[in-house]
Coordinates of C-alpha atoms in Angstrom, one line a residue:
X1380 CA -61.9 12.2 143.9
X1381 CA -59.2 13.2 141.4
X1382 CA -59.9 15.9 138.9
X1383 CA -59.4 15.0 135.3
X1384 CA -57.0 17.1 133.3
X1385 CA -59.6 17.9 130.7
X1386 CA -62.1 19.0 133.5
X1387 CA -64.5 16.2 132.6
X1388 CA -65.6 16.1 136.2
X1389 CA -68.6 14.4 137.9
X1390 CA -69.8 15.0 141.4
X1391 CA -68.3 12.3 143.7
X1392 CA -70.3 10.3 146.2
X1393 CA -67.6 11.3 148.7
X1394 CA -68.6 15.0 148.2
X1395 CA -72.3 14.5 148.9
X1396 CA -73.2 12.5 152.0
X1397 CA -76.6 10.7 152.2
X1398 CA -77.8 10.3 155.7
X1399 CA -81.5 9.8 155.3
X1400 CA -81.7 7.2 158.0
X1401 CA -79.9 9.1 160.7
X1402 CA -82.3 9.5 163.6
X1403 CA -80.1 11.9 165.6
X1404 CA -76.7 12.6 164.1
X1405 CA -74.1 14.2 166.2
X1406 CA -71.5 16.8 165.1
X1407 CA -68.9 15.3 162.8
X1408 CA -65.9 16.9 161.0
X1409 CA -66.5 20.5 159.8
X1410 CA -66.5 19.6 156.1
X1411 CA -69.2 16.9 156.5
X1412 CA -73.0 17.2 156.2
X1413 CA -74.9 16.3 159.3
X1414 CA -78.6 15.4 159.1
X1415 CA -81.3 14.9 161.7
X1416 CA -84.3 13.1 160.3
X1417 CA -85.5 9.5 160.4
X1418 CA -88.2 9.3 157.8
X1419 CA -87.7 8.5 154.1
X1420 CA -88.0 11.2 151.5
X1421 CA -91.5 12.2 150.6
X1422 CA -90.9 14.0 147.4
X1423 CA -88.3 14.1 144.7
X1424 CA -87.9 17.4 143.0
X1425 CA -85.4 16.6 140.3
X1426 CA -83.4 13.6 139.0
X1427 CA -80.8 14.4 136.4
X1428 CA -78.4 12.0 134.7
X1429 CA -74.8 13.3 134.6
X1430 CA -72.5 10.9 132.8
X1431 CA -72.8 7.5 134.6
X1432 CA -74.4 9.0 137.7
X1433 CA -77.9 10.0 138.6
X1434 CA -78.2 13.2 140.8
X1435 CA -81.4 13.3 142.8
X1436 CA -82.7 16.1 145.0
X1437 CA -85.2 15.3 147.7
X1438 CA -87.1 17.7 149.9
X1439 CA -89.3 18.0 152.9
X1440 CA -87.6 15.4 155.0
X1441 CA -83.9 16.3 155.2
X1442 CA -82.5 19.0 157.3
X1443 CA -78.9 19.5 156.6
X1444 CA -76.3 21.7 158.3
X1445 CA -73.3 22.1 156.0
X1446 CA -70.4 23.7 157.7
X1447 CA -67.9 23.5 154.9
X1448 CA -67.6 26.4 152.4
X1449 CA -68.4 24.6 149.2
X1450 CA -72.1 24.1 149.9
X1451 CA -73.3 26.7 152.4
X1452 CA -76.7 24.9 153.0
X1453 CA -77.1 26.2 156.5
X1454 CA -76.2 29.9 156.5
X1455 CA -73.8 30.7 159.3
X1456 CA -74.9 33.5 161.6
X1457 CA -72.1 35.8 160.5
X1458 CA -72.0 34.3 156.9
X1459 CA -68.6 33.0 157.6
X1460 CA -66.4 32.1 154.7
X1461 CA -64.4 28.9 155.1
X1462 CA -61.9 26.9 153.1
X1463 CA -63.0 23.6 151.5
X1464 CA -62.2 20.6 153.7
X1465 CA -60.6 22.8 156.3
X1466 CA -62.3 24.6 159.2
X1467 CA -60.7 27.9 160.2
X1468 CA -63.3 29.0 162.8
X1469 CA -62.5 29.1 166.4
X1470 CA -63.8 26.7 169.0
X1471 CA -66.5 29.0 170.4
X1472 CA -68.1 29.2 167.0
X1473 CA -68.1 25.4 166.7
X1474 CA -69.8 25.2 170.1
X1475 CA -72.4 27.7 169.0
X1476 CA -73.0 25.8 165.7
X1477 CA -73.5 22.6 167.7
X1478 CA -76.0 24.3 170.0
X1479 CA -77.8 25.7 167.0
X1480 CA -78.0 22.3 165.4
X1481 CA -79.5 20.8 168.5
X1482 CA -82.2 23.5 168.4
X1483 CA -82.9 22.7 164.8
X1484 CA -83.2 19.0 165.6
X1485 CA -85.6 19.7 168.4
X1486 CA -87.6 22.0 166.2
X1487 CA -87.9 19.3 163.5
X1488 CA -88.9 16.6 165.9
X1489 CA -91.6 18.7 167.5
X1490 CA -93.2 20.5 164.6
X1491 CA -92.7 22.2 161.4
X1492 CA -90.7 25.5 161.6
X1493 CA -92.8 28.6 161.2
X1494 CA -89.8 30.8 160.4
X1495 CA -88.9 29.1 157.1
X1496 CA -89.7 31.2 154.0
X1497 CA -92.5 29.8 151.9
X1498 CA -93.4 30.3 148.2
X1499 CA -96.4 32.4 147.5
X1500 CA -96.8 31.0 143.9
X1501 CA -98.0 27.7 142.6
X1502 CA -95.2 25.2 142.3
X1503 CA -95.4 24.9 138.6
X1504 CA -92.6 24.0 136.2
X1505 CA -93.0 27.2 134.1
X1506 CA -90.3 28.5 131.8
X1507 CA -87.2 30.0 133.4
X1508 CA -85.3 33.0 132.1
X1509 CA -81.9 32.4 133.5
X1510 CA -79.3 35.3 133.4
X1511 CA -75.8 33.9 133.8
X1512 CA -73.5 36.7 135.2
X1513 CA -69.8 35.9 134.9
X1514 CA -67.0 37.9 136.5
X1515 CA -64.2 38.5 134.1
X1516 CA -61.8 40.0 136.5
X1517 CA -58.1 38.9 136.3
X1518 CA -58.5 37.0 139.6
X1519 CA -60.8 34.5 137.8
X1520 CA -57.8 33.6 135.6
X1521 CA -55.4 32.7 138.5
X1522 CA -54.6 29.0 138.5
X1523 CA -55.0 28.4 142.2
X1524 CA -57.4 25.4 142.1
X1525 CA -55.4 22.2 142.1
X1526 CA -56.3 18.6 141.6
X1527 CA -54.8 15.7 143.6
X1528 CA -52.8 14.8 140.6
X1529 CA -51.1 18.2 140.7
X1530 CA -52.8 19.8 137.7
X1531 CA -53.9 23.4 138.4
X1532 CA -56.9 25.2 137.0
X1533 CA -58.3 28.7 137.0
X1534 CA -61.8 29.5 138.3
X1535 CA -62.7 30.5 134.7
X1536 CA -61.8 27.2 133.3
X1537 CA -63.9 25.4 135.9
X1538 CA -66.8 27.8 135.4
X1539 CA -66.9 27.3 131.7
X1540 CA -67.2 23.5 132.0
X1541 CA -69.7 23.7 134.9
X1542 CA -71.9 26.1 132.9
X1543 CA -72.0 23.8 129.9
X1544 CA -73.1 20.9 132.1
X1545 CA -75.7 23.1 133.8
X1546 CA -77.2 24.4 130.5
X1547 CA -77.3 21.1 128.8
X1548 CA -78.9 19.3 131.8
X1549 CA -81.3 22.1 132.4
X1550 CA -82.6 22.0 128.9
X1551 CA -82.8 18.2 128.9
X1552 CA -85.2 18.1 131.8
X1553 CA -87.5 21.1 130.9
X1554 CA -90.9 20.9 129.4
X1555 CA -90.7 21.3 125.6
X1556 CA -93.8 23.6 125.8
X1557 CA -92.1 25.8 128.4
X1558 CA -88.5 25.8 127.3
X1559 CA -85.9 27.6 129.4
X1560 CA -83.8 30.3 127.9
X1561 CA -80.5 31.8 128.9
X1562 CA -78.8 35.2 128.7
X1563 CA -75.3 36.1 129.6
X1564 CA -73.8 39.1 131.3
X1565 CA -70.1 40.0 131.8
X1566 CA -69.1 41.8 135.0
X1567 CA -66.2 44.2 134.7
X1568 CA -66.3 47.4 136.7
X1569 CA -69.9 47.4 135.7
X1570 CA -72.3 44.9 134.1
X1571 CA -72.3 44.3 130.3
X1572 CA -75.2 42.5 128.6
X1573 CA -73.5 40.0 126.3
X1574 CA -76.1 37.5 124.9
X1575 CA -79.8 37.9 124.8
X1576 CA -82.2 35.1 125.8
X1577 CA -81.8 31.9 123.7
X1578 CA -82.3 28.2 124.0
X1579 CA -79.7 27.5 121.3
X1580 CA -77.3 25.3 123.1
X1581 CA -74.5 25.5 120.5
X1582 CA -74.7 29.3 120.4
X1583 CA -74.5 29.4 124.2
X1584 CA -71.5 27.1 124.3
X1585 CA -69.7 29.2 121.7
X1586 CA -70.2 32.3 123.8
X1587 CA -69.0 30.6 126.9
X1588 CA -65.8 29.4 125.1
X1589 CA -65.2 33.0 123.9
X1590 CA -65.3 34.5 127.4
X1591 CA -61.9 35.9 128.4
X1592 CA -60.8 37.6 131.6
X1593 CA -60.7 41.2 130.5
X1594 CA -60.8 43.2 133.7
X1595 CA -57.3 44.2 135.0
X1596 CA -58.5 46.7 137.5
X1597 CA -60.4 44.5 140.0
X1598 CA -60.9 47.1 142.7
X1599 CA -64.5 48.2 141.9
X1600 CA -67.8 46.6 140.7
X1601 CA -71.1 48.5 140.7
X1602 CA -73.8 46.0 141.5
X1603 CA -76.5 48.5 140.7
X1604 CA -75.6 48.4 137.0
X1605 CA -76.3 44.6 137.0
X1606 CA -79.8 45.0 138.5
X1607 CA -80.5 47.9 136.2
X1608 CA -79.7 45.7 133.2
X1609 CA -81.8 42.8 134.5
X1610 CA -84.8 45.0 135.1
X1611 CA -84.5 46.4 131.6
X1612 CA -83.9 43.2 129.8
X1613 CA -85.6 40.6 131.9
X1614 CA -88.4 42.2 133.9
X1615 CA -90.3 39.6 135.9
X1616 CA -94.0 39.2 135.0
X1617 CA -96.8 40.9 137.0
X1618 CA -99.1 38.3 138.5
X1619 CA -101.8 38.1 141.2
X1620 CA -100.6 36.3 144.3
X1621 CA -104.2 36.3 145.8
X1622 CA -105.5 34.4 142.8
X1623 CA -102.6 31.9 143.0
X1624 CA -101.9 32.5 139.3
X1625 CA -99.3 30.4 137.7
X1626 CA -96.6 32.7 136.3
X1627 CA -95.7 32.5 132.5
X1628 CA -92.1 32.5 133.5
X1629 CA -89.6 33.2 136.3
X1630 CA -86.4 35.2 136.2
X1631 CA -83.3 33.7 137.9
X1632 CA -79.8 35.2 138.1
X1633 CA -76.8 32.9 138.5
X1634 CA -74.3 35.3 139.9
X1635 CA -70.6 34.1 139.5
X1636 CA -68.2 36.3 141.4
X1637 CA -64.4 35.8 141.8
X1638 CA -62.8 38.7 143.5
X1639 CA -61.3 38.6 147.0
X1640 CA -60.3 42.2 147.2
X1641 CA -63.3 44.0 145.7
X1642 CA -66.3 44.6 147.8
X1643 CA -69.3 45.2 145.4
X1644 CA -70.8 48.7 145.7
X1645 CA -74.3 50.1 145.0
X1646 CA -74.9 53.5 143.4
X1647 CA -78.6 52.9 143.8
X1648 CA -80.8 50.1 145.3
X1649 CA -83.9 51.0 143.3
X1650 CA -83.7 48.3 140.7
X1651 CA -82.6 45.7 143.2
X1652 CA -85.6 46.5 145.4
X1653 CA -88.0 46.3 142.5
X1654 CA -86.7 42.9 141.4
X1655 CA -86.4 41.5 144.9
X1656 CA -90.0 42.5 145.6
X1657 CA -91.2 40.2 142.8
X1658 CA -92.2 36.6 143.7
X1659 CA -91.0 35.6 140.2
X1660 CA -87.4 36.7 140.7
X1661 CA -84.6 34.6 142.2
X1662 CA -80.9 34.9 142.6
X1663 CA -78.3 32.1 143.1
X1664 CA -74.7 33.0 144.0
X1665 CA -71.4 31.2 143.3
X1666 CA -68.4 32.9 144.9
X1667 CA -64.7 32.0 144.2
X1668 CA -62.2 33.5 146.5
X1669 CA -58.8 33.2 148.1
X1670 CA -58.6 31.6 151.5
X1671 CA -59.8 34.2 154.0
X1672 CA -57.0 36.2 155.5
X1673 CA -56.2 39.6 156.9
X1674 CA -54.8 40.8 153.5
X1675 CA -58.1 40.2 151.6
X1676 CA -61.8 41.0 151.9
X1677 CA -63.2 37.5 151.2
X1678 CA -65.1 37.4 154.5
X1679 CA -66.7 40.8 154.0
X1680 CA -67.5 40.1 150.4
X1681 CA -69.2 36.9 151.1
X1682 CA -71.3 38.5 153.8
X1683 CA -72.4 41.2 151.4
X1684 CA -73.3 38.6 148.8
X1685 CA -75.4 36.7 151.3
X1686 CA -77.3 40.0 152.1
X1687 CA -78.5 39.9 148.5
X1688 CA -80.8 37.1 149.4
X1689 CA -83.6 39.2 150.9
X1690 CA -86.3 36.5 150.8
X1691 CA -84.4 33.3 151.8
X1692 CA -84.8 31.4 148.5
X1693 CA -81.3 31.8 147.1
X1694 CA -78.8 29.0 146.8
X1695 CA -75.3 30.4 147.8
X1696 CA -72.0 28.6 147.5
X1697 CA -68.4 29.6 147.9
X1698 CA -65.1 27.9 147.0
X1699 CA -61.6 28.5 148.0
X1700 CA -59.8 25.3 146.9
X1701 CA -61.7 22.2 145.8
X1702 CA -62.7 22.4 142.1
X1703 CA -64.9 19.3 142.1
X1704 CA -67.4 20.7 144.5
X1705 CA -68.2 23.4 142.0
X1706 CA -69.9 20.8 139.8
X1707 CA -71.9 19.6 142.9
X1708 CA -73.1 23.2 143.3
X1709 CA -74.3 23.6 139.7
X1710 CA -76.1 20.3 139.9
X1711 CA -77.9 21.5 143.0
X1712 CA -79.0 24.6 141.1
X1713 CA -80.8 22.5 138.5
X1714 CA -84.0 22.4 140.4
X1715 CA -86.7 24.9 139.5
X1716 CA -86.9 27.8 142.1
X1717 CA -90.6 27.4 142.5
X1718 CA -90.3 23.7 143.2
X1719 CA -87.0 23.2 145.0
X1720 CA -86.7 23.3 148.8
X1721 CA -84.9 26.2 150.5
X1722 CA -81.2 25.5 150.7
X1723 CA -81.1 24.7 154.4
X1724 CA -83.6 21.9 153.9
X1725 CA -82.2 20.4 150.7
X1726 CA -80.7 16.9 150.7
X1727 CA -78.8 15.4 147.8
X1728 CA -77.5 12.0 146.9
X1729 CA -75.5 10.5 144.0
X1730 CA -76.7 7.2 142.6
X1731 CA -74.9 5.2 139.9
X1732 CA -77.1 4.6 136.9
X1733 CA -78.1 1.0 136.4
X1734 CA -76.1 -0.9 133.8
X1735 CA -77.7 -2.6 130.9
X1736 CA -77.1 -6.0 132.6
X1737 CA -78.9 -4.9 135.7
X1738 CA -81.8 -3.5 133.6
X1739 CA -82.1 -6.8 131.7
X1740 CA -82.0 -8.8 135.0
X1741 CA -84.9 -6.7 136.4
X1742 CA -87.1 -7.2 133.3

């Protein structure tokens, strides 16, 4: 799929592979999604219209193993960072992946896995407080993402467009009685609270347009300042798990990081531990990076970011080259954290919306 020069991108059916009917799919090319399951989807968590396409998330029946870097649905044992559409791992890793996939297929065919994390709360569509954390380092402004037509874009340009689509679609599918709200944080050498929680879409779009890459020194970022801010400004509610109480809201962090040479540090883990211990707190991660090499720390950074997922409910994506897959990732994050499947069991498919002619014919 070619990227439009104005970044009006839609996820492509080539980027998301539907293989619901695959009874036993063997290992394909590294950037493809392989699925082992032969029954139709039982549930549908979310269906969102994006332009002329309908993006549907189905759960409980699809077990995917994504080996490409743009959608890390199945976490690699060493949290390996890869380039989009290009596998850089050695052959022994591929063999271990194939063996692990066979184990997953056998486990699915025999019984439900007992090692998968499960939600302890009711799967209710309560309001979400979403904290969007955007890295404003100079690396986010480098124009290293290129379309097939030759046009180049920076990660910041892509993020701004993807965030607008994410916010507008998220607000369009929420319950009016439990409207989602968004706050924004900028990440320099420490976190800076920019916008308090609001559902005003125009105000949010204005703030997104005004984001500039301010940080010239990209060598340090203190993650503890981010968790301190979130605990102060967006503390998760206290609820009783034993009584299966529906929470009034959940707190989700969408963490967008774009540094290949700066390993995040912690001055203290106190706030992180308090937040991670709450069943109402979730954290999704989007990582932009240079292709992994000896001269950068992309591999180590990605591994550290994966370690932030202490309960197994995060959606984690990384991108080195392909800009269109960023929009796929943000579409996959539209599902409510209490209702969506864990990332390793999520399956996605793009469907063209029916035309007016087709609708009339079916009446």
